Coordinates of C-alpha atoms in Angstrom, one line a residue:
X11 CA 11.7 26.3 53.1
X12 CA 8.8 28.2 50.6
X13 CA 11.8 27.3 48.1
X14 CA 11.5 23.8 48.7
X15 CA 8.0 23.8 48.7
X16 CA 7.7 25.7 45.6
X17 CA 9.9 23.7 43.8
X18 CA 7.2 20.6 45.0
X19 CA 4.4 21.8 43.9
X20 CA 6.0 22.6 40.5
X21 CA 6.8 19.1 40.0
X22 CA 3.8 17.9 40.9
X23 CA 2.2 20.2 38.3
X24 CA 4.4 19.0 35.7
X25 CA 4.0 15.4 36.5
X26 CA 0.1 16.0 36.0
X27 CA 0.7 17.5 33.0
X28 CA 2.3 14.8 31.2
X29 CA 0.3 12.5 32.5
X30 CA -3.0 13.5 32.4
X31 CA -2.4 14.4 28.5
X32 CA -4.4 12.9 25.9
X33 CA -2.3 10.8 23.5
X34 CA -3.1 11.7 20.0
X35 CA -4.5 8.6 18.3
X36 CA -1.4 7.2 16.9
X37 CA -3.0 5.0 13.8
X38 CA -3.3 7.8 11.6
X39 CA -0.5 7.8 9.3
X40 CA 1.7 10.1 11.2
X41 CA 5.1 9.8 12.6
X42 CA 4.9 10.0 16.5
X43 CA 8.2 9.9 18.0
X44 CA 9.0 6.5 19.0
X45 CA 7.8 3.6 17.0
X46 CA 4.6 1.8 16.7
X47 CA 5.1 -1.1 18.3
X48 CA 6.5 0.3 21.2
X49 CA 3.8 2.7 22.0
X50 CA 0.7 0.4 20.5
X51 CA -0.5 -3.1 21.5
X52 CA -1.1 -5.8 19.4
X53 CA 2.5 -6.2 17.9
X54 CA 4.3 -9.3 17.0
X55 CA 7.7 -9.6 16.6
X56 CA 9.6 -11.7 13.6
X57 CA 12.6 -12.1 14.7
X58 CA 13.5 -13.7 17.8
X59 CA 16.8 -12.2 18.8
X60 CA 18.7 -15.7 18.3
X61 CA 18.4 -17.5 15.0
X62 CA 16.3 -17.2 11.6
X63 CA 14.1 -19.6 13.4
X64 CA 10.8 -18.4 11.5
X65 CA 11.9 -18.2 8.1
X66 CA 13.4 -20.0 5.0
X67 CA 15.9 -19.0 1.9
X68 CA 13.5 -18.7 -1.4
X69 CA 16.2 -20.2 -2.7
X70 CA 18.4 -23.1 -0.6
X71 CA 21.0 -23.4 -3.7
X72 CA 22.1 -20.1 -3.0
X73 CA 22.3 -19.6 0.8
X74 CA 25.2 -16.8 0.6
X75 CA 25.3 -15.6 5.1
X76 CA 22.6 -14.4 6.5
X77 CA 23.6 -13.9 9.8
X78 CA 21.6 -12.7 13.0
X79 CA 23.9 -10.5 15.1
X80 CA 23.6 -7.8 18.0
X81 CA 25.1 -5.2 15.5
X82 CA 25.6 -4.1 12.3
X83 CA 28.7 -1.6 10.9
X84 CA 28.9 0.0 7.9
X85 CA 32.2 0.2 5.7
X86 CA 32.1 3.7 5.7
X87 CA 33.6 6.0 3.2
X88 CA 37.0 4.0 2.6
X89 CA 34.4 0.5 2.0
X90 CA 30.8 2.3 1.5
X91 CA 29.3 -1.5 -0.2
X92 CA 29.9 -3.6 3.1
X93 CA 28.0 -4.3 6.0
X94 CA 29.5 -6.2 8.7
X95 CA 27.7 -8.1 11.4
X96 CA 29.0 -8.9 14.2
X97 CA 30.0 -12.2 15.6
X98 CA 27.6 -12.2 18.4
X99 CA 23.6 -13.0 18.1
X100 CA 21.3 -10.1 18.2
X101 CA 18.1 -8.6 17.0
X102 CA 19.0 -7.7 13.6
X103 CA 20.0 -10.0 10.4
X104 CA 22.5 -9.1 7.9
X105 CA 23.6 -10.6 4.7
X106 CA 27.0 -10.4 4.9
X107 CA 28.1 -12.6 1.7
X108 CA 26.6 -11.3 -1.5
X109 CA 28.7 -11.6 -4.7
X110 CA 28.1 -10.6 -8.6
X111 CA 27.5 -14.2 -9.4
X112 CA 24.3 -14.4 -7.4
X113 CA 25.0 -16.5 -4.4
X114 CA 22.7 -15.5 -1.7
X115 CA 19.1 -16.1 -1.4
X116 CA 16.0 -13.5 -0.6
X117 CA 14.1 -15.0 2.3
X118 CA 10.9 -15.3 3.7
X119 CA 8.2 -16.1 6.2
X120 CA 7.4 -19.1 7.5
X121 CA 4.0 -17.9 8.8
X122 CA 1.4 -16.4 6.2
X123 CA -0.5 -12.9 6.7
X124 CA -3.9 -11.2 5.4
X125 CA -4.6 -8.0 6.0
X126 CA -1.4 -6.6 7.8
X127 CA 0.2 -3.9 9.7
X128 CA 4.5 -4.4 8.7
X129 CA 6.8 -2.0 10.3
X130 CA 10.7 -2.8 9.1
X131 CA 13.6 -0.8 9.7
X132 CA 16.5 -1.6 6.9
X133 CA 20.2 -0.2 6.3
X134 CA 21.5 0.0 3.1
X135 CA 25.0 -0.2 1.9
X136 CA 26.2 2.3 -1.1
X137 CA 24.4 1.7 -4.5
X138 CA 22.8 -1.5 -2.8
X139 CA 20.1 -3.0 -3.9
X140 CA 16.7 -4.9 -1.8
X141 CA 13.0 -4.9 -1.4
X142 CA 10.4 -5.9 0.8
X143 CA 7.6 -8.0 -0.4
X144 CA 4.0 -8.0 1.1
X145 CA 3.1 -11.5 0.3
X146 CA 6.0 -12.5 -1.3
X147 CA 4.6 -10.5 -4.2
X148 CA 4.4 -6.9 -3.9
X149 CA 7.6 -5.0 -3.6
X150 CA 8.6 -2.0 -2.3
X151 CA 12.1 -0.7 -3.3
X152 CA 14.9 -0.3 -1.0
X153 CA 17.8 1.2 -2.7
X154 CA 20.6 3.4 -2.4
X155 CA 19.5 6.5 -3.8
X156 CA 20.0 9.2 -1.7
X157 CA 21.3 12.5 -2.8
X158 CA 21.4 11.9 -7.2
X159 CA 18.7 11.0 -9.4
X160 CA 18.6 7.3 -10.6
X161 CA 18.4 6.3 -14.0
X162 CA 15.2 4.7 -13.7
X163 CA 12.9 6.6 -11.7
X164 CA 11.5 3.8 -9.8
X165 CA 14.7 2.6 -8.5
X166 CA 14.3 5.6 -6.3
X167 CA 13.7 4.1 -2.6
X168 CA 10.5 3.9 -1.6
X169 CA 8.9 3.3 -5.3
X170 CA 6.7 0.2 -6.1
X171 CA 8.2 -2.1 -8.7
X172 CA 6.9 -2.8 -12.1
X173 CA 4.6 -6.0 -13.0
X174 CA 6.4 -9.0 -13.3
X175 CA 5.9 -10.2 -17.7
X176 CA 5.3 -6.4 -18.7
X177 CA 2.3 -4.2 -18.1
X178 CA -0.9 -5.4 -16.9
X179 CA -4.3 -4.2 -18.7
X180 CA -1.6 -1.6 -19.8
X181 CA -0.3 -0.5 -17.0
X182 CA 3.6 -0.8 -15.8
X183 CA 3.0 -1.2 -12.1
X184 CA 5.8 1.4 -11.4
X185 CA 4.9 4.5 -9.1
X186 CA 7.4 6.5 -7.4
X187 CA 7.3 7.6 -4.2
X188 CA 5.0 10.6 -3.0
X189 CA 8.4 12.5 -1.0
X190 CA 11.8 11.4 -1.1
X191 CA 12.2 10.2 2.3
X192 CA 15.7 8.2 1.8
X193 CA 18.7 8.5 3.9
X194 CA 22.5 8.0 2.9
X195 CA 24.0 4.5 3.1
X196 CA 24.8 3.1 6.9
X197 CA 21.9 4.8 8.3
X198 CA 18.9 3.2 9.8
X199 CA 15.6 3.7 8.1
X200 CA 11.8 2.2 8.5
X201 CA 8.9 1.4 6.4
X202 CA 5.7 1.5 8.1
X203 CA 2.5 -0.4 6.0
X204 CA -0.8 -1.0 6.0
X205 CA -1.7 -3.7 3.6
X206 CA -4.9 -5.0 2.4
X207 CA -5.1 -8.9 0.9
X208 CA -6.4 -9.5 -2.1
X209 CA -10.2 -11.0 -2.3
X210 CA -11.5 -14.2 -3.8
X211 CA -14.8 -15.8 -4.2
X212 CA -16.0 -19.2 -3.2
X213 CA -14.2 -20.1 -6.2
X214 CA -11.4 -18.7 -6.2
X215 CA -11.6 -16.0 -8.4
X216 CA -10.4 -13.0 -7.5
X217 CA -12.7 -10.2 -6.6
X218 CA -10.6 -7.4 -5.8
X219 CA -7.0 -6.4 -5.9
X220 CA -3.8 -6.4 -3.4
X221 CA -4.1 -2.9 -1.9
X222 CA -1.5 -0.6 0.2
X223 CA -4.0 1.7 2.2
X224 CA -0.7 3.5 3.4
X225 CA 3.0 3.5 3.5
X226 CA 5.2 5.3 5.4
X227 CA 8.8 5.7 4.8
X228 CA 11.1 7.3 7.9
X229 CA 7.8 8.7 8.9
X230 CA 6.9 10.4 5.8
X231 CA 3.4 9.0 3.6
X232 CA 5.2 7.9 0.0
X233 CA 2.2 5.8 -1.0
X234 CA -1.6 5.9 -0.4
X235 CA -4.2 3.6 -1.5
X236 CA -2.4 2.1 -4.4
X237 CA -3.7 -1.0 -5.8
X238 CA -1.5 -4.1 -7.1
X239 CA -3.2 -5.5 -10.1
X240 CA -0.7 -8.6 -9.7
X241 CA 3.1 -9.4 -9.0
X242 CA 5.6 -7.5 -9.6
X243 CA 9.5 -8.4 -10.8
X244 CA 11.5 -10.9 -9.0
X245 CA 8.1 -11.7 -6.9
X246 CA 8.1 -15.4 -5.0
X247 CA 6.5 -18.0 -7.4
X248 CA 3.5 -18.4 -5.7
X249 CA 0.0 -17.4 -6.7
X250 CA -2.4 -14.6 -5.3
X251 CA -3.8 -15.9 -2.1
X252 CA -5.8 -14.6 0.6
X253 CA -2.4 -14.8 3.3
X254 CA 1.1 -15.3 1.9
X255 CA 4.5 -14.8 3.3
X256 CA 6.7 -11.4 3.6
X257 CA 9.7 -12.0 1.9
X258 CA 12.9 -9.8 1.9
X259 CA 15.1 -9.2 -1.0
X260 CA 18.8 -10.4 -0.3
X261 CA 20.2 -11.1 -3.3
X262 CA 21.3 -7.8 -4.9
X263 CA 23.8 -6.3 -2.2
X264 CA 24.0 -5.7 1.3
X265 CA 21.2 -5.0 3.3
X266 CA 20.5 -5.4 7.0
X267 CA 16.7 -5.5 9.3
X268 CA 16.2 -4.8 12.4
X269 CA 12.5 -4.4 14.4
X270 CA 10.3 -6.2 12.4
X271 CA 6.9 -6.1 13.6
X272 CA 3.6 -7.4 12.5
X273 CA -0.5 -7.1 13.7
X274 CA -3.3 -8.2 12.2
X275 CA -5.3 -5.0 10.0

């Protein structure tokens, strides 16, 4: 009987200790375990789990498959550059049909953002090649790069691209990540952002620059406070705005998203 009792009140002790802790706050450019829109309010999904209801190919002439799909396998080490989704609708996309000649499409938002909290998780098959673009127009590079040195350092994952026409008031645009945070091909990995919209006047000039408060790549800051002076390559053709689109690069390789999540900043 004192067992029982004993083992009681230790349960009850270590119920009250979990919870009755104090959360740590969470917004603070940390990794904390599960992610952020799981364990914060405000967070909006962008894909519905069905269809690509939501958004639209940048390019229709080039449609290649996107396809939404419960699950996504990787070729492994006998086929390392396919994804396969399967047959079945789900909560991730894939694009399943990319070829040398170019025929798929990068895609984008139907809906337009300002300041923004993005969190994306991506997969990557070998040596493939993507991006994700805050406002159509910024990009952060997703690419195959774990475990060798690229030839150009910012095709490392995680860098920002260079401007789009050449260097801006002489500068490239290009910055390489903070820590290499990438994993190897058929894993699962996240970027978490915080994004700032550019400024404009009454008439329209623009009175200060695209900024990326933070960026956080499987957890890990890569970026802080970096400005975007303008677009960078293989941006949306679309001008600096207050709220633009997120588009997602599709038309260099394999790549798959899951868990994209979005709140107002």
């Amino acid at each position: 009987m004192k067992y029982i009792l004993l083992s009681v009140a230790l349960a009850g002790a270590f119920v009250f200790l979990v919870v009755g802790a104090d959360i740590p706050p969470l917004n603070d450019g940390s990794a904390h375990g599960d992610p952020p829109y799981l364990t914060e309010d405000g967070w909006k999904p962008l894909l519905n789990g069905k269809d690509l209801d939501g958004w639209k190919l940048v390019d229709p002439q080039k449609p290649g498959r996107w396809l939404v799909t419960k699950g996504v396998v990787w070729g492994g080490t006998t086929n390392p550059a396919a994804l396969i989704g399967l047959a079945v609708p789900g909560d991730r996309i894939v694009n399943t049909d990319v070829v040398p000649g170019g025929n798929a499409s990068n895609i984008y938002t139907t809906e337009k953002f300002g300041d923004v909290e993005l969190y994306v998780e991506f997969m990557v098959a070998a040596r493939s090649n993507s991006g994700v673009y805050l406002h159509g127009l910024y990009e952060t590079q997703i690419w195959d790069s774990w475990g060798f040195t690229p030839r150009l350092a910012t095709d490392q994952c995680g860098s920002m691209y260079h401007y789009e026409g050449g260097p801006i008031n002489g500068i490239d645009g290009g910055i390489t990540p903070k820590a290499r945070s990438d994993r190897p091909p058929g894993q699962w990995q996240s970027y978490h952002y915080w994004f700032q919209a550019p400024r404009f006047d009454a008439s329209g000039k623009k009175t200060a620059n695209a900024k990326f408060i933070r960026i956080l790549h499987n957890g890990q800051i890569i970026h802080e406070n970096v400005e975007r002076l303008g677009p960078t390559q293989a941006a949306m053709k679309i001008p600096e705005a207050p709220t633009n689109p997120i588009m997602l690069q599709g038309d260099h390789g394999a790549v798959a998203f899951r868990n994209i999540y979005v709140r107002p900043l």
